[in-house]
PDB file of C-alpha atoms in Angstrom:
ATOM      1  CA  GLU A  30       0.059 -12.538   3.934  1.00 67.00           C
ATOM      2  CA  GLY A  31      -2.143 -10.641   5.920  1.00 71.00           C
ATOM      3  CA  CYS A  32      -1.008  -7.106   8.103  1.00 79.00           C
ATOM      4  CA  TYR A  33       1.146  -7.314  10.892  1.00 83.00           C
ATOM      5  CA  TRP A  34      -0.853  -3.828  11.838  1.00 85.00           C
ATOM      6  CA  GLY A  35      -4.561  -5.159  11.052  1.00 81.00           C
ATOM      7  CA  ASP A  36      -6.395  -2.466  12.899  1.00 86.00           C
ATOM      8  CA  CYS A  37      -7.417  -0.326  10.074  1.00 90.00           C
ATOM      9  CA  GLU A  38     -11.544  -0.031  10.353  1.00 89.00           C
ATOM     10  CA  PHE A  39     -11.760  -0.598   6.176  1.00 86.00           C
ATOM     11  CA  CYS A  40     -10.154  -3.157   5.766  1.00 84.00           C
ATOM     12  CA  ASP A  41     -10.521  -6.528   5.081  1.00 77.00           C
ATOM     13  CA  TYR A  42      -6.672  -8.040   4.534  1.00 74.00           C
ATOM     14  CA  PRO A  43      -6.770  -9.642   8.219  1.00 70.00           C
ATOM     15  CA  TYR A  44     -10.141 -11.568   7.947  1.00 70.00           C
ATOM     16  CA  LEU A  45      -8.833 -12.672   4.492  1.00 67.00           C
ATOM     17  CA  ALA A  46      -5.451 -14.513   6.393  1.00 62.00           C
ATOM     18  CA  LYS A  47      -6.976 -15.575   9.449  1.00 62.00           C
ATOM     19  CA  ASN A  48     -10.768 -15.470   8.780  1.00 57.00           C
ATOM     20  CA  ASP A  49     -11.139 -13.131  11.604  1.00 58.00           C
ATOM     21  CA  ALA A  50     -11.390  -9.520  11.419  1.00 51.00           C
ATOM     22  CA  PHE A  51     -10.511  -8.923  14.476  1.00 57.00           C
ATOM     23  CA  LEU A  52      -7.077 -10.851  14.761  1.00 60.00           C
ATOM     24  CA  PRO A  53      -4.394  -9.460  13.500  1.00 55.00           C
ATOM     25  CA  SER A  54      -2.391 -12.091  11.038  1.00 65.00           C
ATOM     26  CA  VAL A  55       0.721 -11.913   8.925  1.00 72.00           C
ATOM     27  CA  LEU A  56       3.195 -14.318   7.684  1.00 74.00           C
ATOM     28  CA  PHE A  57       6.341 -13.639   6.030  1.00 79.00           C
ATOM     29  CA  ARG A  58       8.783 -15.706   4.551  1.00 83.00           C
ATOM     30  CA  GLN A  59      12.050 -15.836   5.302  1.00 87.00           C
ATOM     31  CA  PRO A  60      14.401 -13.229   3.527  1.00 88.00           C
ATOM     32  CA  SER A  61      16.998 -15.718   2.499  1.00 88.00           C
ATOM     33  CA  ALA A  62      13.979 -17.847   0.383  1.00 88.00           C
ATOM     34  CA  VAL A  63      12.518 -14.485  -1.070  1.00 88.00           C
ATOM     35  CA  ALA A  64      16.506 -13.495  -2.125  1.00 89.00           C
ATOM     36  CA  ALA A  65      16.695 -16.769  -4.179  1.00 89.00           C
ATOM     37  CA  ASP A  66      13.627 -16.168  -5.803  1.00 88.00           C
ATOM     38  CA  ILE A  67      14.862 -13.217  -6.911  1.00 89.00           C
ATOM     39  CA  GLU A  68      17.927 -14.214  -8.283  1.00 89.00           C
ATOM     40  CA  SER A  69      16.519 -16.892  -9.949  1.00 88.00           C
ATOM     41  CA  ILE A  70      13.353 -14.784 -11.877  1.00 87.00           C
ATOM     42  CA  VAL A  71      16.110 -12.299 -12.593  1.00 87.00           C
ATOM     43  CA  GLU A  72      18.889 -14.907 -14.092  1.00 85.00           C
ATOM     44  CA  ASN A  73      16.000 -17.089 -15.892  1.00 85.00           C
ATOM     45  CA  PHE A  74      13.694 -14.554 -17.409  1.00 84.00           C
ATOM     46  CA  GLY A  75      15.765 -11.466 -18.129  1.00 83.00           C
ATOM     47  CA  VAL A  76      13.399  -9.180 -15.173  1.00 84.00           C
ATOM     48  CA  TYR A  77      14.186  -6.585 -13.988  1.00 83.00           C
ATOM     49  CA  ARG A  78      11.151  -5.304 -11.943  1.00 87.00           C
ATOM     50  CA  ILE A  79       9.886  -6.779  -9.068  1.00 89.00           C
ATOM     51  CA  ASP A  80       6.957  -5.889  -7.060  1.00 88.00           C
ATOM     52  CA  LEU A  81       7.112  -7.590  -3.281  1.00 84.00           C
ATOM     53  CA  ILE A  82       3.758  -8.416  -3.055  1.00 77.00           C
ATOM     54  CA  SER A  83       2.643  -7.642   0.701  1.00 76.00           C
ATOM     55  CA  ASP A  84      -0.448  -5.398   2.490  1.00 74.00           C
ATOM     56  CA  SER A  85       2.544  -4.163   4.540  1.00 84.00           C
ATOM     57  CA  ILE A  86       5.665  -5.070   5.012  1.00 89.00           C
ATOM     58  CA  PRO A  87       7.382  -4.021   8.171  1.00 90.00           C
ATOM     59  CA  TYR A  88      10.217  -1.930   8.471  1.00 93.00           C
ATOM     60  CA  GLY A  89      12.396  -4.528  10.276  1.00 92.00           C
ATOM     61  CA  TYR A  90      11.769  -7.159   7.742  1.00 92.00           C
ATOM     62  CA  PHE A  91      14.026  -4.421   5.285  1.00 93.00           C
ATOM     63  CA  LYS A  92      17.137  -5.221   8.046  1.00 93.00           C
ATOM     64  CA  LYS A  93      16.653  -8.736   8.276  1.00 93.00           C
ATOM     65  CA  LEU A  94      16.599  -8.500   4.339  1.00 92.00           C
ATOM     66  CA  GLU A  95      19.532  -6.419   3.577  1.00 93.00           C
ATOM     67  CA  ARG A  96      21.555  -8.546   6.381  1.00 92.00           C
ATOM     68  CA  GLU A  97      21.041 -11.616   4.391  1.00 90.00           C
ATOM     69  CA  ALA A  98      20.845 -10.872   0.793  1.00 89.00           C
ATOM     70  CA  GLY A  99      21.392  -7.512   0.904  1.00 88.00           C
ATOM     71  CA  VAL A 100      24.863  -7.772  -1.543  1.00 88.00           C
ATOM     72  CA  THR A 101      22.947 -10.150  -3.569  1.00 88.00           C
ATOM     73  CA  LEU A 102      20.420  -7.978  -4.769  1.00 88.00           C
ATOM     74  CA  ARG A 103      22.369  -5.063  -4.593  1.00 86.00           C
ATOM     75  CA  ASN A 104      24.893  -7.262  -7.257  1.00 87.00           C
ATOM     76  CA  LEU A 105      21.575  -8.250  -9.443  1.00 88.00           C
ATOM     77  CA  GLY A 106      21.098  -4.482 -10.596  1.00 85.00           C
ATOM     78  CA  VAL A 107      17.129  -4.919 -10.314  1.00 85.00           C
ATOM     79  CA  SER A 108      14.738  -2.425  -8.922  1.00 89.00           C
ATOM     80  CA  MET A 109      12.096  -3.745  -6.461  1.00 92.00           C
ATOM     81  CA  GLU A 110       9.129  -1.988  -4.902  1.00 93.00           C
ATOM     82  CA  CYS A 111       6.931  -2.946  -2.217  1.00 93.00           C
ATOM     83  CA  SER A 112       3.950  -1.180   0.707  1.00 92.00           C
ATOM     84  CA  VAL A 113       4.409   0.045   3.498  1.00 94.00           C
ATOM     85  CA  ARG A 114       2.615   1.910   6.430  1.00 94.00           C
ATOM     86  CA  ALA A 115       3.687   5.025   7.368  1.00 97.00           C
ATOM     87  CA  GLU A 116       5.358   4.028  11.254  1.00 95.00           C
ATOM     88  CA  PRO A 117       5.432   6.961  13.644  1.00 96.00           C
ATOM     89  CA  SER A 118       8.792   4.989  14.713  1.00 93.00           C
ATOM     90  CA  VAL A 119      11.012   4.369  11.987  1.00 94.00           C
ATOM     91  CA  GLY A 120      14.031   6.264  11.512  1.00 95.00           C
ATOM     92  CA  GLU A 121      16.755   6.916   8.856  1.00 96.00           C
ATOM     93  CA  SER A 122      18.348   3.658   9.128  1.00 96.00           C
ATOM     94  CA  HIS A 123      15.425   1.716   8.214  1.00 96.00           C
ATOM     95  CA  PHE A 124      14.895   3.551   5.027  1.00 97.00           C
ATOM     96  CA  GLN A 125      18.802   2.946   4.412  1.00 96.00           C
ATOM     97  CA  ALA A 126      18.080  -0.720   4.725  1.00 95.00           C
ATOM     98  CA  ILE A 127      15.349  -0.254   2.392  1.00 95.00           C
ATOM     99  CA  ALA A 128      17.368   1.329  -0.366  1.00 95.00           C
ATOM    100  CA  ASP A 129      20.311  -1.264   0.341  1.00 93.00           C
ATOM    101  CA  CYS A 130      17.528  -4.108  -0.514  1.00 90.00           C
ATOM    102  CA  GLY A 131      17.549  -2.668  -3.767  1.00 90.00           C
ATOM    103  CA  ILE A 132      14.134  -0.890  -3.195  1.00 94.00           C
ATOM    104  CA  THR A 133      13.669   1.501  -5.680  1.00 94.00           C
ATOM    105  CA  SER A 134      10.255   2.393  -5.328  1.00 95.00           C
ATOM    106  CA  LEU A 135       7.302   2.231  -2.210  1.00 96.00           C
ATOM    107  CA  THR A 136       3.797   2.608  -1.645  1.00 96.00           C
ATOM    108  CA  ILE A 137       2.552   4.020   1.226  1.00 96.00           C
ATOM    109  CA  GLY A 138      -1.135   3.718   2.456  1.00 93.00           C
ATOM    110  CA  VAL A 139      -1.659   7.166   3.324  1.00 96.00           C
ATOM    111  CA  GLU A 140      -5.750   6.771   3.187  1.00 96.00           C
ATOM    112  CA  ALA A 141      -6.495  10.310   4.374  1.00 97.00           C
ATOM    113  CA  LEU A 142      -4.736  14.125   4.928  1.00 98.00           C
ATOM    114  CA  ASN A 143      -6.874  14.914   7.791  1.00 97.00           C
ATOM    115  CA  ASP A 144      -5.727  13.474  11.453  1.00 98.00           C
ATOM    116  CA  ASP A 145      -9.295  13.089  12.851  1.00 97.00           C
ATOM    117  CA  VAL A 146      -9.663  10.925  10.177  1.00 97.00           C
ATOM    118  CA  LEU A 147      -7.180   8.773  10.553  1.00 97.00           C
ATOM    119  CA  ALA A 148      -7.641   7.993  13.918  1.00 97.00           C
ATOM    120  CA  ALA A 149     -11.052   7.460  13.109  1.00 94.00           C
ATOM    121  CA  MET A 150      -9.254   4.521  10.674  1.00 94.00           C
ATOM    122  CA  LYS A 151      -7.692   3.329  13.757  1.00 94.00           C
ATOM    123  CA  LYS A 152      -4.584   4.038  11.011  1.00 96.00           C
ATOM    124  CA  GLY A 153      -2.025   4.491  14.201  1.00 96.00           C
ATOM    125  CA  ASN A 154      -0.189   7.625  12.524  1.00 97.00           C
ATOM    126  CA  THR A 155      -0.840  10.750  11.336  1.00 98.00           C
ATOM    127  CA  TYR A 156      -0.380  13.277   8.556  1.00 98.00           C
ATOM    128  CA  ASP A 157       2.953  14.385  10.294  1.00 98.00           C
ATOM    129  CA  ASP A 158       4.155  10.585  10.141  1.00 98.00           C
ATOM    130  CA  ILE A 159       3.153  10.543   6.762  1.00 98.00           C
ATOM    131  CA  MET A 160       5.377  13.498   5.609  1.00 98.00           C
ATOM    132  CA  ARG A 161       8.155  12.509   7.364  1.00 97.00           C
ATOM    133  CA  CYS A 162       8.296   8.784   6.060  1.00 98.00           C
ATOM    134  CA  VAL A 163       7.825  10.288   2.320  1.00 98.00           C
ATOM    135  CA  LEU A 164      10.567  12.344   3.008  1.00 98.00           C
ATOM    136  CA  LEU A 165      12.754   9.991   4.281  1.00 98.00           C
ATOM    137  CA  ALA A 166      12.407   8.138   1.550  1.00 98.00           C
ATOM    138  CA  ARG A 167      13.184  10.365  -1.164  1.00 98.00           C
ATOM    139  CA  GLN A 168      16.277  11.844   1.166  1.00 97.00           C
ATOM    140  CA  HIS A 169      17.432   7.810   0.505  1.00 97.00           C
ATOM    141  CA  GLY A 170      16.449   8.048  -3.785  1.00 96.00           C
ATOM    142  CA  ILE A 171      13.473   5.876  -3.160  1.00 97.00           C
ATOM    143  CA  GLU A 172      10.413   6.913  -5.284  1.00 96.00           C
ATOM    144  CA  VAL A 173       6.916   7.269  -3.332  1.00 97.00           C
ATOM    145  CA  LYS A 174       3.579   6.154  -4.493  1.00 97.00           C
ATOM    146  CA  ALA A 175       0.506   7.676  -2.106  1.00 97.00           C
ATOM    147  CA  ASN A 176      -2.687   5.948  -2.037  1.00 96.00           C
ATOM    148  CA  LEU A 177      -5.682   7.850  -1.123  1.00 96.00           C
ATOM    149  CA  ILE A 178      -8.998   7.290  -0.262  1.00 94.00           C
ATOM    150  CA  VAL A 179     -10.921  10.204  -1.949  1.00 94.00           C
ATOM    151  CA  ASP A 180     -14.819   9.441  -0.806  1.00 91.00           C
ATOM    152  CA  TYR A 181     -13.998   7.955   2.555  1.00 91.00           C
ATOM    153  CA  PRO A 182     -17.878   8.124   4.552  1.00 89.00           C
ATOM    154  CA  ARG A 183     -15.811   9.841   7.379  1.00 92.00           C
ATOM    155  CA  LEU A 184     -14.561  12.891   5.629  1.00 94.00           C
ATOM    156  CA  LYS A 185     -16.854  16.186   5.866  1.00 93.00           C
ATOM    157  CA  ALA A 186     -16.686  19.626   3.947  1.00 94.00           C
ATOM    158  CA  SER A 187     -14.446  21.098   6.841  1.00 95.00           C
ATOM    159  CA  HIS A 188     -11.342  18.837   6.158  1.00 96.00           C
ATOM    160  CA  VAL A 189     -11.316  20.309   2.220  1.00 96.00           C
ATOM    161  CA  PRO A 190      -9.481  23.061   3.336  1.00 96.00           C
ATOM    162  CA  GLU A 191      -6.437  21.637   5.226  1.00 97.00           C
ATOM    163  CA  MET A 192      -6.514  18.087   3.448  1.00 97.00           C
ATOM    164  CA  LEU A 193      -5.803  20.352  -0.398  1.00 97.00           C
ATOM    165  CA  GLN A 194      -2.949  22.560   1.534  1.00 98.00           C
ATOM    166  CA  ARG A 195      -1.728  18.741   2.931  1.00 98.00           C
ATOM    167  CA  LEU A 196      -2.207  17.653  -0.739  1.00 98.00           C
ATOM    168  CA  ARG A 197      -0.288  20.760  -2.184  1.00 97.00           C
ATOM    169  CA  GLU A 198       2.844  19.923   0.418  1.00 98.00           C
ATOM    170  CA  LEU A 199       3.226  16.317  -0.886  1.00 97.00           C
ATOM    171  CA  GLU A 200       2.920  16.538  -4.316  1.00 97.00           C
ATOM    172  CA  PRO A 201       6.732  17.501  -5.118  1.00 97.00           C
ATOM    173  CA  HIS A 202       7.397  14.176  -3.294  1.00 97.00           C
ATOM    174  CA  LEU A 203       5.261  12.076  -4.999  1.00 97.00           C
ATOM    175  CA  SER A 204       6.273   9.911  -8.283  1.00 96.00           C
ATOM    176  CA  SER A 205       2.386   8.685  -8.525  1.00 95.00           C
ATOM    177  CA  VAL A 206      -0.641   8.447  -6.510  1.00 96.00           C
ATOM    178  CA  GLY A 207      -3.286   5.842  -6.472  1.00 94.00           C
ATOM    179  CA  VAL A 208      -6.888   6.684  -6.404  1.00 94.00           C
ATOM    180  CA  HIS A 209      -8.920   4.607  -4.537  1.00 90.00           C
ATOM    181  CA  ASN A 210     -13.382   4.957  -3.723  1.00 86.00           C
ATOM    182  CA  PHE A 211     -14.763   3.528  -0.916  1.00 85.00           C
ATOM    183  CA  SER A 212     -16.223   0.146  -0.569  1.00 77.00           C
ATOM    184  CA  LEU A 213     -17.413  -1.805   2.603  1.00 76.00           C
ATOM    185  CA  SER A 214     -16.158  -5.035   3.081  1.00 74.00           C
ATOM    186  CA  PRO A 215     -18.037  -7.501   5.515  1.00 69.00           C
ATOM    187  CA  PHE A 216     -15.491  -8.709   6.385  1.00 72.00           C
ATOM    188  CA  SER A 217     -14.305  -5.828   7.834  1.00 79.00           C
ATOM    189  CA  PRO A 218     -14.277  -4.277  11.510  1.00 81.00           C
ATOM    190  CA  MET A 219     -16.025  -0.958   9.945  1.00 81.00           C
ATOM    191  CA  ALA A 220     -19.137  -3.121   8.904  1.00 76.00           C
ATOM    192  CA  LYS A 221     -19.374  -4.807  12.203  1.00 74.00           C
ATOM    193  CA  GLU A 222     -20.688  -0.811  13.612  1.00 72.00           C
ATOM    194  CA  THR A 223     -24.576  -0.602  12.835  1.00 54.00           C
ATOM    195  CA  GLU A 224     -23.584   2.616  11.567  1.00 61.00           C
ATOM    196  CA  TRP A 225     -21.749   1.057   8.631  1.00 56.00           C
ATOM    197  CA  GLY A 226     -23.448  -2.562   8.574  1.00 50.00           C
ATOM    198  CA  ALA A 227     -26.539  -1.019   7.337  1.00 52.00           C
ATOM    199  CA  VAL A 228     -25.090  -0.134   3.498  1.00 55.00           C
ATOM    200  CA  PRO A 229     -25.798  -2.686   1.347  1.00 51.00           C
ATOM    201  CA  HIS A 230     -23.836  -5.507  -0.078  1.00 51.00           C
ATOM    202  CA  VAL A 231     -23.159  -5.788  -3.720  1.00 52.00           C
ATOM    203  CA  LYS A 232     -23.596  -9.547  -4.106  1.00 52.00           C
ATOM    204  CA  ASP A 233     -21.586 -12.349  -5.823  1.00 53.00           C
ATOM    205  CA  SER A 234     -18.993  -9.352  -6.396  1.00 54.00           C
ATOM    206  CA  THR A 235     -15.069  -9.289  -5.971  1.00 54.00           C
ATOM    207  CA  VAL A 236     -12.405  -6.273  -6.120  1.00 54.00           C
ATOM    208  CA  VAL A 237      -9.441  -6.806  -7.657  1.00 53.00           C
ATOM    209  CA  ALA A 238      -6.195  -5.096  -6.339  1.00 50.00           C
ATOM    210  CA  ASP A 239      -2.852  -5.211  -8.042  1.00 44.00           C
ATOM    211  CA  HIS A 240      -2.295  -8.033  -5.955  1.00 42.00           C
ATOM    212  CA  GLY A 241      -4.937 -10.252  -6.892  1.00 46.00           C
ATOM    213  CA  PRO A 242      -8.895 -10.044  -5.968  1.00 47.00           C
ATOM    214  CA  HIS A 243     -10.423  -9.852  -3.106  1.00 48.00           C
ATOM    215  CA  HIS A 244     -12.970 -13.073  -2.508  1.00 41.00           C
ATOM    216  CA  VAL A 245     -15.605 -11.370  -0.735  1.00 46.00           C
ATOM    217  CA  GLN A 246     -18.915  -9.161  -1.146  1.00 46.00           C
ATOM    218  CA  VAL A 247     -18.288  -5.393  -0.992  1.00 47.00           C
ATOM    219  CA  GLY A 248     -20.387  -2.594  -0.247  1.00 48.00           C
ATOM    220  CA  GLN A 249     -21.570   0.360  -2.885  1.00 47.00           C
ATOM    221  CA  GLY A 250     -19.441   2.971  -2.628  1.00 47.00           C
ATOM    222  CA  VAL A 251     -20.376   5.654   0.117  1.00 45.00           C
ATOM    223  CA  SER A 252     -20.366   8.788  -1.724  1.00 49.00           C
ATOM    224  CA  SER A 253     -21.225  12.603  -1.005  1.00 49.00           C
ATOM    225  CA  SER A 254     -22.714  15.397  -3.358  1.00 52.00           C
ATOM    226  CA  ASP A 255     -20.788  18.282  -1.248  1.00 82.00           C
ATOM    227  CA  ASP A 256     -19.113  20.241  -3.887  1.00 88.00           C
ATOM    228  CA  ALA A 257     -16.898  20.870  -1.607  1.00 90.00           C
ATOM    229  CA  LEU A 258     -15.468  16.994  -0.902  1.00 92.00           C
ATOM    230  CA  ALA A 259     -16.438  16.502  -4.574  1.00 92.00           C
ATOM    231  CA  GLY A 260     -13.385  19.458  -5.227  1.00 94.00           C
ATOM    232  CA  PHE A 261     -11.156  17.534  -3.311  1.00 95.00           C
ATOM    233  CA  ALA A 262     -11.600  13.885  -5.303  1.00 94.00           C
ATOM    234  CA  ASP A 263     -10.992  15.825  -8.587  1.00 95.00           C
ATOM    235  CA  ALA A 264      -7.775  18.080  -7.492  1.00 96.00           C
ATOM    236  CA  VAL A 265      -6.574  13.639  -6.386  1.00 96.00           C
ATOM    237  CA  ASN A 266      -7.290  12.494  -9.824  1.00 94.00           C
ATOM    238  CA  LYS A 267      -5.999  15.938 -11.379  1.00 94.00           C
ATOM    239  CA  LEU A 268      -3.023  15.227  -9.405  1.00 95.00           C
ATOM    240  CA  SER A 269      -2.774  11.576  -9.995  1.00 94.00           C
ATOM    241  CA  TYR A 270      -2.784  12.623 -14.000  1.00 92.00           C
ATOM    242  CA  ARG A 271      -0.210  15.389 -13.946  1.00 92.00           C
ATOM    243  CA  LEU A 272       2.500  12.800 -11.868  1.00 92.00           C
ATOM    244  CA  SER A 273       1.247   9.851 -14.774  1.00 88.00           C
ATOM    245  CA  GLN A 274       2.282  12.188 -17.508  1.00 84.00           C
ATOM    246  CA  ASN A 275       5.632  12.634 -15.773  1.00 76.00           C
ATOM    247  CA  ARG A 276       6.569   8.912 -15.878  1.00 70.00           C
ATOM    248  CA  GLU A 277       8.528   7.775 -18.601  1.00 57.00           C
ATOM    249  CA  ILE A 278       5.798   5.134 -19.504  1.00 54.00           C
ATOM    250  CA  GLU A 279       7.889   1.546 -20.876  1.00 48.00           C
ATOM    251  CA  HIS A 280       5.026  -0.103 -23.261  1.00 44.00           C
ATOM    252  CA  ASN A 281       8.055  -2.228 -25.434  1.00 47.00           C
ATOM    253  CA  HIS A 282       9.531  -5.567 -24.337  1.00 49.00           C
ATOM    254  CA  GLN A 283       7.322  -6.191 -21.222  1.00 57.00           C
ATOM    255  CA  ARG A 284       5.460  -9.247 -20.056  1.00 60.00           C
ATOM    256  CA  SER A 285       3.685 -10.408 -16.836  1.00 60.00           C
ATOM    257  CA  LEU A 286       4.953 -13.440 -14.964  1.00 60.00           C
ATOM    258  CA  ARG A 287       2.894 -16.080 -13.424  1.00 59.00           C
ATOM    259  CA  ILE A 288       4.476 -16.369  -9.670  1.00 59.00           C
ATOM    260  CA  PRO A 289       3.602 -17.758  -7.039  1.00 53.00           C
ATOM    261  CA  PHE A 290       0.747 -16.829  -5.576  1.00 48.00           C
ATOM    262  CA  ARG A 291       0.844 -18.356  -1.442  1.00 51.00           C
ATOM    263  CA  TRP A 292       3.286 -20.391   0.398  1.00 50.00           C
ATOM    264  CA  ILE A 293       3.443 -22.689   2.791  1.00 53.00           C
ATOM    265  CA  SER A 294       6.453 -22.201   4.681  1.00 54.00           C
ATOM    266  CA  ASP A 295       8.933 -21.898   2.033  1.00 50.00           C
ATOM    267  CA  GLN A 296       7.207 -24.049  -0.268  1.00 54.00           C
ATOM    268  CA  ALA A 297       5.407 -22.086  -2.989  1.00 50.00           C
ATOM    269  CA  ILE A 298       1.679 -23.221  -4.089  1.00 50.00           C
ATOM    270  CA  TYR A 299       1.373 -22.175  -7.534  1.00 45.00           C
TER     271      TYR A 299
END
């Protein structure tokens, strides 16, 4: 739960973890407990694909998971996926550990393809960091999904040519693209700024992510009528569609299983 980075100006995950938008908070279970859960789920339910739910898993955690349970996880033959940041400091050993844990797909929170926007977001990385992490993942046989916020309010028309070029550079290495629209959470650091805090909020609304609902009021999407920015959003949507058409989608023999949403220490709370 939470996020070990915790600085992104648009994000409310630190608040959700500790009711403080400016205090990064994160809780991870012991790798041995995670591996035991995975083994139980696979053996009891025949599951073959598992999403390790976290807003962003630190790269060092994969090394611990591989040391404690890598052989067990590989022998299960299960495919796993999770979310990570494009960290400036990671190297080949980190991605080798990810692959050795049985992770076959990573979602990277790219968010933007312009360094000025990434800096304003307080992402703590650059496009070069993003590309390097994508390439390292692919070199280790790991598929990559990139999340992008196509209408972020700090985007400018002058950013578009560079972003389109970088989108073309990334395309051959991506398996899918998550297309996201901007919504302002009143619990994000951005909402504390006068400039954005004046954006009207939608009462009694929730945002549902792939790991459950965010029980917060969210702001109305900030959009631009600029043709260049609209063209960028269109290019991202078209890429997302092309990649989805290239993927084999299995519709039969699938069902969702209810698993723990929260833990107290290593005790599951359903």
